[in-house]
Tab-separated table of C-alpha atoms (C1' of nucleotides) in Angstrom:
chain	number	residue	atom	x	y	z
A	1	MET	CA	0.000	0.000	0.000
A	2	LYS	CA	1.090	3.541	-0.645
A	3	PRO	CA	2.241	5.399	2.438
A	4	SER	CA	0.203	8.525	1.714
A	5	SER	CA	-1.808	8.737	-1.468
A	6	HIS	CA	-3.520	11.921	-0.331
A	7	LEU	CA	-1.725	15.245	-0.162
A	8	THR	CA	-3.022	15.996	3.308
A	9	ASP	CA	-1.743	12.655	4.629
A	10	THR	CA	1.905	13.346	3.845
A	11	SER	CA	4.173	13.945	6.798
A	12	GLY	CA	5.286	17.202	5.246
A	13	TYR	CA	1.753	18.525	5.029
A	14	MET	CA	1.064	17.639	8.638
A	15	LEU	CA	4.392	19.051	9.768
A	16	SER	CA	3.571	22.347	8.053
A	17	LYS	CA	0.129	22.624	9.586
A	18	LEU	CA	1.321	21.639	13.045
A	19	GLY	CA	4.280	23.983	12.852
A	20	GLN	CA	2.033	26.840	11.842
A	21	ALA	CA	-0.464	26.136	14.606
A	22	THR	CA	2.354	25.895	17.124
A	23	ILE	CA	3.955	29.153	16.154
A	24	GLU	CA	0.622	30.975	16.221
A	25	GLN	CA	-0.116	29.717	19.694
A	26	PHE	CA	3.400	30.585	20.800
A	27	ALA	CA	3.076	34.091	19.358
A	28	GLN	CA	-0.195	34.665	21.171
A	29	ARG	CA	1.102	33.594	24.576
A	30	LEU	CA	4.292	35.562	23.998
A	31	ARG	CA	2.451	38.817	23.379
A	32	PRO	CA	2.433	39.946	27.041
A	33	LEU	CA	6.232	39.920	26.951
A	34	GLY	CA	6.231	42.312	24.004
A	35	ILE	CA	8.171	39.996	21.718
A	36	ARG	CA	7.507	37.608	18.843
A	37	PRO	CA	8.721	34.094	18.157
A	38	LYS	CA	11.593	35.316	15.976
A	39	HIS	CA	13.002	37.318	18.898
A	40	CYS	CA	13.177	34.137	20.974
A	41	GLY	CA	15.440	32.384	18.538
A	42	LEU	CA	17.680	35.430	18.603
A	43	LEU	CA	17.717	35.581	22.406
A	44	ALA	CA	18.678	31.907	22.497
A	45	ALA	CA	21.438	32.512	19.964
A	46	ILE	CA	22.773	35.469	21.973
A	47	ARG	CA	22.956	33.376	25.117
A	48	HIS	CA	24.607	30.586	23.198
A	49	MET	CA	27.218	32.856	21.607
A	50	PRO	CA	27.624	35.911	23.864
A	51	MET	CA	29.315	39.141	22.829
A	52	THR	CA	28.981	38.366	19.149
A	53	SER	CA	28.575	40.979	16.432
A	54	GLN	CA	25.167	41.620	14.899
A	55	LEU	CA	26.086	40.355	11.448
A	56	ALA	CA	27.555	37.159	12.863
A	57	LEU	CA	24.300	36.527	14.718
A	58	GLY	CA	22.451	37.136	11.502
A	59	GLN	CA	24.545	34.601	9.654
A	60	ALA	CA	24.038	32.042	12.404
A	61	LEU	CA	20.265	32.463	12.178
A	62	ASN	CA	20.196	32.889	8.417
A	63	VAL	CA	18.705	36.357	8.740
A	64	VAL	CA	19.616	39.329	6.570
A	65	PRO	CA	21.461	42.296	8.224
A	66	SER	CA	18.607	44.784	8.084
A	67	ALA	CA	16.302	42.330	9.807
A	68	ILE	CA	18.799	41.592	12.548
A	69	VAL	CA	19.250	45.294	13.248
A	70	THR	CA	15.493	45.714	13.648
A	71	MET	CA	15.240	42.770	16.028
A	72	ILE	CA	18.215	43.981	18.053
A	73	ASP	CA	16.553	47.406	18.179
A	74	ASP	CA	13.383	45.789	19.538
A	75	LEU	CA	15.238	43.821	22.192
A	76	GLU	CA	17.349	46.813	23.203
A	77	ALA	CA	14.220	48.943	23.601
A	78	LEU	CA	12.886	46.287	25.964
A	79	GLY	CA	16.153	46.242	27.906
A	80	ALA	CA	16.740	42.587	27.013
A	81	ILE	CA	20.116	43.175	25.367
A	82	LYS	CA	22.821	45.832	25.209
A	83	ARG	CA	24.981	46.999	22.352
A	84	VAL	CA	28.494	47.077	23.770
A	85	ALA	CA	30.972	49.152	21.772
A	86	ASP	CA	33.980	47.198	20.537
A	87	GLU	CA	37.050	49.295	21.257
A	88	ALA	CA	39.283	47.369	18.903
A	89	ASP	CA	36.956	47.819	15.924
A	90	ARG	CA	34.756	50.836	16.320
A	91	ARG	CA	32.322	49.692	13.624
A	92	ARG	CA	31.244	46.729	15.712
A	93	TYR	CA	28.895	46.197	18.579
A	94	ALA	CA	29.106	43.123	20.748
A	95	ILE	CA	25.628	42.008	21.782
A	96	GLU	CA	25.229	41.292	25.462
A	97	LEU	CA	22.280	39.565	27.108
A	98	THR	CA	21.089	41.572	30.134
A	99	GLU	CA	19.608	40.024	33.258
A	100	LYS	CA	16.238	41.106	32.018
A	101	GLY	CA	16.939	39.412	28.705
A	102	ALA	CA	17.959	36.192	30.427
A	103	ALA	CA	14.745	36.287	32.451
A	104	MET	CA	12.789	36.921	29.269
A	105	LEU	CA	14.362	33.926	27.574
A	106	GLN	CA	13.493	31.833	30.612
A	107	GLN	CA	9.878	33.003	30.449
A	108	ALA	CA	9.760	32.279	26.737
A	109	THR	CA	11.071	28.796	27.392
A	110	ALA	CA	8.368	28.225	30.003
A	111	ILE	CA	5.759	29.400	27.505
A	112	ALA	CA	7.175	27.062	24.874
A	113	GLN	CA	6.787	24.213	27.340
A	114	GLN	CA	3.162	25.230	27.919
A	115	VAL	CA	2.575	25.244	24.171
A	116	ASP	CA	4.110	21.764	24.022
A	117	GLU	CA	1.651	20.617	26.669
A	118	SER	CA	-1.195	22.001	24.618
A	119	ILE	CA	-0.099	20.713	21.215
A	120	LEU	CA	1.020	17.309	22.463
A	121	ALA	CA	-2.108	16.759	24.548
A	122	PRO	CA	-3.351	13.856	22.371
A	123	LEU	CA	-0.148	11.878	23.096
A	124	GLY	CA	0.865	9.842	26.123
A	125	LYS	CA	4.172	10.336	27.871
A	126	SER	CA	6.138	7.702	25.999
A	127	GLU	CA	4.681	8.838	22.696
A	128	ARG	CA	5.869	12.370	23.421
A	129	ASP	CA	9.359	11.111	24.108
A	130	THR	CA	9.337	9.139	20.876
A	131	LEU	CA	8.136	12.163	18.932
A	132	ARG	CA	10.788	14.388	20.453
A	133	GLN	CA	13.512	11.949	19.518
A	134	LEU	CA	12.272	11.709	15.952
A	135	LEU	CA	11.972	15.477	15.593
A	136	LYS	CA	15.452	15.861	17.030
A	137	LYS	CA	16.835	13.546	14.367
A	138	LEU	CA	15.076	15.516	11.655
A	139	SER	CA	16.222	18.855	13.074
A	140	THR	CA	19.879	17.898	12.995
A	141	GLY	CA	19.370	16.983	9.349
A	142	LEU	CA	18.070	20.486	8.734
A	143	SER	CA	21.136	22.514	9.648
A	144	GLN	CA	23.099	20.791	6.909
A	145	ALA	CA	20.791	22.213	4.230
B	1	MET	CA	15.294	15.362	34.449
B	2	LYS	CA	13.416	18.079	32.639
B	3	PRO	CA	12.133	17.123	29.198
B	4	SER	CA	13.438	20.253	27.468
B	5	SER	CA	15.121	22.943	29.513
B	6	HIS	CA	16.254	24.776	26.401
B	7	LEU	CA	13.840	26.651	24.178
B	8	THR	CA	15.246	25.114	21.022
B	9	ASP	CA	14.759	21.596	22.395
B	10	THR	CA	11.011	21.893	22.789
B	11	SER	CA	8.896	19.866	20.393
B	12	GLY	CA	7.039	23.012	19.419
B	13	TYR	CA	10.217	24.787	18.398
B	14	MET	CA	11.351	21.848	16.306
B	15	LEU	CA	7.895	21.437	14.786
B	16	SER	CA	7.918	25.099	13.754
B	17	LYS	CA	11.350	24.943	12.178
B	18	LEU	CA	10.660	21.660	10.390
B	19	GLY	CA	7.294	22.868	9.178
B	20	GLN	CA	8.841	26.019	7.813
B	21	ALA	CA	11.649	24.142	6.061
B	22	THR	CA	9.124	21.717	4.611
B	23	ILE	CA	6.844	24.379	3.236
B	24	GLU	CA	9.751	26.279	1.703
B	25	GLN	CA	10.974	23.180	-0.066
B	26	PHE	CA	7.449	22.371	-1.175
B	27	ALA	CA	6.964	25.898	-2.510
B	28	GLN	CA	10.164	25.717	-4.491
B	29	ARG	CA	9.365	22.411	-6.171
B	30	LEU	CA	5.828	23.578	-6.811
B	31	ARG	CA	6.928	26.673	-8.698
B	32	PRO	CA	6.988	25.017	-12.149
B	33	LEU	CA	3.258	24.322	-11.729
B	34	GLY	CA	2.578	28.008	-11.188
B	35	ILE	CA	0.981	27.510	-7.784
B	36	ARG	CA	1.884	27.879	-4.132
B	37	PRO	CA	1.354	25.591	-1.157
B	38	LYS	CA	-1.845	27.374	-0.130
B	39	HIS	CA	-3.422	26.545	-3.513
B	40	CYS	CA	-2.794	22.860	-2.892
B	41	GLY	CA	-4.834	22.792	0.277
B	42	LEU	CA	-7.619	24.494	-1.633
B	43	LEU	CA	-7.402	22.026	-4.533
B	44	ALA	CA	-7.601	19.142	-2.066
B	45	ALA	CA	-10.619	20.731	-0.370
B	46	ILE	CA	-12.358	21.241	-3.715
B	47	ARG	CA	-11.884	17.607	-4.628
B	48	HIS	CA	-13.080	16.562	-1.199
B	49	MET	CA	-16.202	18.737	-1.345
B	50	PRO	CA	-17.034	19.328	-5.019
B	51	MET	CA	-19.406	21.996	-6.304
B	52	THR	CA	-19.188	23.960	-3.058
B	53	SER	CA	-19.537	27.739	-2.831
B	54	GLN	CA	-16.446	29.909	-2.415
B	55	LEU	CA	-17.357	31.117	1.060
B	56	ALA	CA	-18.025	27.570	2.254
B	57	LEU	CA	-14.583	26.542	1.034
B	58	GLY	CA	-13.141	29.510	2.857
B	59	GLN	CA	-14.808	28.488	6.094
B	60	ALA	CA	-13.581	24.916	5.718
B	61	LEU	CA	-10.011	26.154	5.293
B	62	ASN	CA	-10.283	28.994	7.775
B	63	VAL	CA	-9.514	31.562	5.108
B	64	VAL	CA	-11.188	34.969	4.776
B	65	PRO	CA	-13.466	35.588	1.755
B	66	SER	CA	-11.192	38.033	-0.044
B	67	ALA	CA	-8.306	35.586	0.119
B	68	ILE	CA	-10.398	32.711	-1.197
B	69	VAL	CA	-11.534	34.811	-4.153
B	70	THR	CA	-7.944	35.597	-5.048
B	71	MET	CA	-6.909	31.957	-4.856
B	72	ILE	CA	-9.908	30.857	-6.922
B	73	ASP	CA	-8.970	33.559	-9.441
B	74	ASP	CA	-5.456	32.108	-9.625
B	75	LEU	CA	-6.677	28.557	-10.110
B	76	GLU	CA	-9.253	29.589	-12.692
B	77	ALA	CA	-6.609	31.473	-14.680
B	78	LEU	CA	-4.593	28.241	-14.743
B	79	GLY	CA	-7.615	26.255	-15.877
B	80	ALA	CA	-7.531	24.131	-12.732
B	81	ILE	CA	-11.064	24.995	-11.616
B	82	LYS	CA	-14.241	26.467	-13.060
B	83	ARG	CA	-16.818	28.790	-11.545
B	84	VAL	CA	-20.163	27.195	-12.365
B	85	ALA	CA	-23.151	29.529	-12.073
B	86	ASP	CA	-25.763	28.332	-9.580
B	87	GLU	CA	-29.164	28.750	-11.257
B	88	ALA	CA	-31.108	28.460	-8.035
B	89	ASP	CA	-29.160	31.223	-6.305
B	90	ARG	CA	-27.602	33.574	-8.789
B	91	ARG	CA	-25.204	35.039	-6.229
B	92	ARG	CA	-23.366	31.756	-5.937
B	93	TYR	CA	-20.745	29.958	-7.920
B	94	ALA	CA	-20.168	26.256	-7.444
B	95	ILE	CA	-16.480	25.470	-7.742
B	96	GLU	CA	-15.681	22.570	-10.015
B	97	LEU	CA	-12.326	20.819	-10.310
B	98	THR	CA	-11.342	20.452	-13.968
B	99	GLU	CA	-9.344	17.536	-15.348
B	100	LYS	CA	-6.354	19.807	-15.450
B	101	GLY	CA	-6.956	20.688	-11.805
B	102	ALA	CA	-7.185	17.030	-10.829
B	103	ALA	CA	-3.908	16.368	-12.648
B	104	MET	CA	-2.365	19.354	-10.904
B	105	LEU	CA	-3.428	18.032	-7.508
B	106	GLN	CA	-1.932	14.673	-8.399
B	107	GLN	CA	1.355	16.330	-9.373
B	108	ALA	CA	1.339	18.326	-6.158
B	109	THR	CA	0.806	15.139	-4.189
B	110	ALA	CA	3.753	13.511	-5.945
B	111	ILE	CA	5.868	16.547	-5.111
B	112	ALA	CA	4.763	16.380	-1.483
B	113	GLN	CA	5.902	12.758	-1.401
B	114	GLN	CA	9.268	13.808	-2.812
B	115	VAL	CA	9.556	16.442	-0.116
B	116	ASP	CA	8.745	13.786	2.469
B	117	GLU	CA	11.576	11.662	1.105
B	118	SER	CA	13.924	14.594	1.440
B	119	ILE	CA	12.836	15.765	4.897
B	120	LEU	CA	12.532	12.276	6.380
B	121	ALA	CA	15.857	11.098	4.975
B	122	PRO	CA	17.474	10.755	8.434
B	123	LEU	CA	14.799	8.238	9.502
B	124	GLY	CA	14.448	4.531	8.765
B	125	LYS	CA	11.264	3.043	7.398
B	126	SER	CA	9.709	2.047	10.710
B	127	GLU	CA	10.640	5.397	12.237
B	128	ARG	CA	8.845	7.181	9.402
B	129	ASP	CA	5.736	5.120	10.031
B	130	THR	CA	5.895	5.909	13.724
B	131	LEU	CA	6.311	9.603	13.018
B	132	ARG	CA	3.403	9.631	10.596
B	133	GLN	CA	1.143	7.989	13.145
B	134	LEU	CA	2.122	10.485	15.834
B	135	LEU	CA	1.658	13.471	13.513
B	136	LYS	CA	-1.718	12.080	12.474
B	137	LYS	CA	-2.816	11.972	16.104
B	138	LEU	CA	-1.684	15.546	16.631
B	139	SER	CA	-3.354	16.721	13.408
B	140	THR	CA	-6.752	15.386	14.398
B	141	GLY	CA	-6.359	17.272	17.663
B	142	LEU	CA	-5.809	20.450	15.636
B	143	SER	CA	-9.139	20.679	13.867
B	144	GLN	CA	-10.914	20.922	17.195
B	145	ALA	CA	-9.159	24.177	18.053
C	1	DT	C1'	-32.191	43.039	6.094
C	2	DA	C1'	-28.854	39.236	5.216
C	3	DT	C1'	-25.709	36.875	2.191
C	4	DT	C1'	-22.362	35.846	-1.931
C	5	DG	C1'	-18.919	37.444	-4.118
C	6	DT	C1'	-15.793	41.231	-5.196
C	7	DT	C1'	-12.775	45.217	-4.894
C	8	DA	C1'	-10.147	48.727	-2.453
C	9	DT	C1'	-7.287	49.616	1.090
C	10	DA	C1'	-4.232	49.276	4.925
C	11	DC	C1'	-0.908	46.748	7.435
C	12	DT	C1'	2.755	43.635	8.410
C	13	DC	C1'	6.794	41.242	7.029
C	14	DT	C1'	10.670	40.776	4.662
C	15	DA	C1'	14.254	41.619	1.322
C	16	DT	C1'	17.095	44.816	-1.650
C	17	DA	C1'	19.753	48.339	-2.084
C	18	DA	C1'	21.761	52.714	-0.898
C	19	DC	C1'	24.401	55.032	2.637
C	20	DT	C1'	27.824	56.028	6.950
C	21	DA	C1'	31.610	55.229	9.474
C	22	DT	C1'	35.195	52.815	10.134
C	23	DA	C1'	38.924	49.483	8.668
D	1	DT	C1'	38.579	48.702	-1.400
D	2	DA	C1'	36.014	46.037	1.981
D	3	DT	C1'	33.220	45.525	6.118
D	4	DA	C1'	29.710	46.544	10.290
D	5	DG	C1'	25.883	48.638	10.891
D	6	DT	C1'	22.014	51.416	9.506
D	7	DT	C1'	18.251	53.473	6.890
D	8	DA	C1'	15.062	53.868	2.997
D	9	DT	C1'	12.334	51.713	-0.050
D	10	DA	C1'	9.782	48.321	-2.475
D	11	DG	C1'	7.503	43.885	-2.739
D	12	DA	C1'	4.616	40.077	-1.276
D	13	DG	C1'	1.023	38.382	1.742
D	14	DT	C1'	-2.829	38.957	4.438
D	15	DA	C1'	-6.688	41.053	6.759
D	16	DT	C1'	-10.383	44.761	7.124
D	17	DA	C1'	-13.824	47.067	5.390
D	18	DA	C1'	-16.653	49.050	1.832
D	19	DC	C1'	-19.451	47.735	-2.150
D	20	DA	C1'	-22.764	45.448	-5.863
D	21	DA	C1'	-25.913	41.987	-6.849
D	22	DT	C1'	-29.165	38.932	-5.249
D	23	DA	C1'	-31.923	36.643	-1.763
DNA sequence: TATTGTTATACTCTATAACTATA
DNA sequence: TATAGTTATAGAGTATAACAATA
């Protein structure tokens, strides 16, 4: 038998729909913090590679320079990050995560866990673990693309 | 131990990223057909509920009227669907899938299967089946929201 | 007065490209 | 001449709201 003779039964179709639903729910619950999902990825990247230049962050996230500047502007206005002048190269700013930014990332992570609870509700505990492992495998395949 | 103490390890985060990557790849391979991913969902809905009004299709897909009209315009220009005048209610058009539209849906389905092959490459056969079953469970939970 | 379809419009998002200041 | 950052601008996508025809 064919694995998925209907378009809407393909894994890709379901992944797209689920991903979209997830991000919408995440965005909604994130609203009180004044940020959007894209800012969260950036916050995580900043914590992971502290004191990095804006363009380097952009390359790591595959985001064009003008977009990174806007996001950094947003986060700076919220006090989540600071632009620290680089004395060696006065064109550069090193991006530093503030305490407030770290707290914000922690809150965002908690919200993401709540969204997981909501989205994964139809699955039992072991099923969730299985799903997470499978998604992890697929995600590592992504970064090579 | 906590299931996912990092934001980027949550299932929701991975679902979002994978869904986005999937839809981008789908869009790219779909380009030669002259349509976008959103048109495919509409084509599938039209086949599933033939001779339905535009607004009813919009409600089924959770799409606003103006957007449905534009998509129907696109598909009609490609010869994939026809607006059939409803003689009983002259405000309405019943949307009919043409042979060309059916062929287009079939091509789109084949492309979706190719995308599945590409995205699911890191998984073995039984893992893919497991994933599909889990995604199916989650997808049925979606429509209730 | 409500409903189907349509059009006009505004808004958001994102990317491209031009510009500055440094190197 | 090249690079980090910034700003200006244009494009696509989507939603809101006004509108015409019909019920």
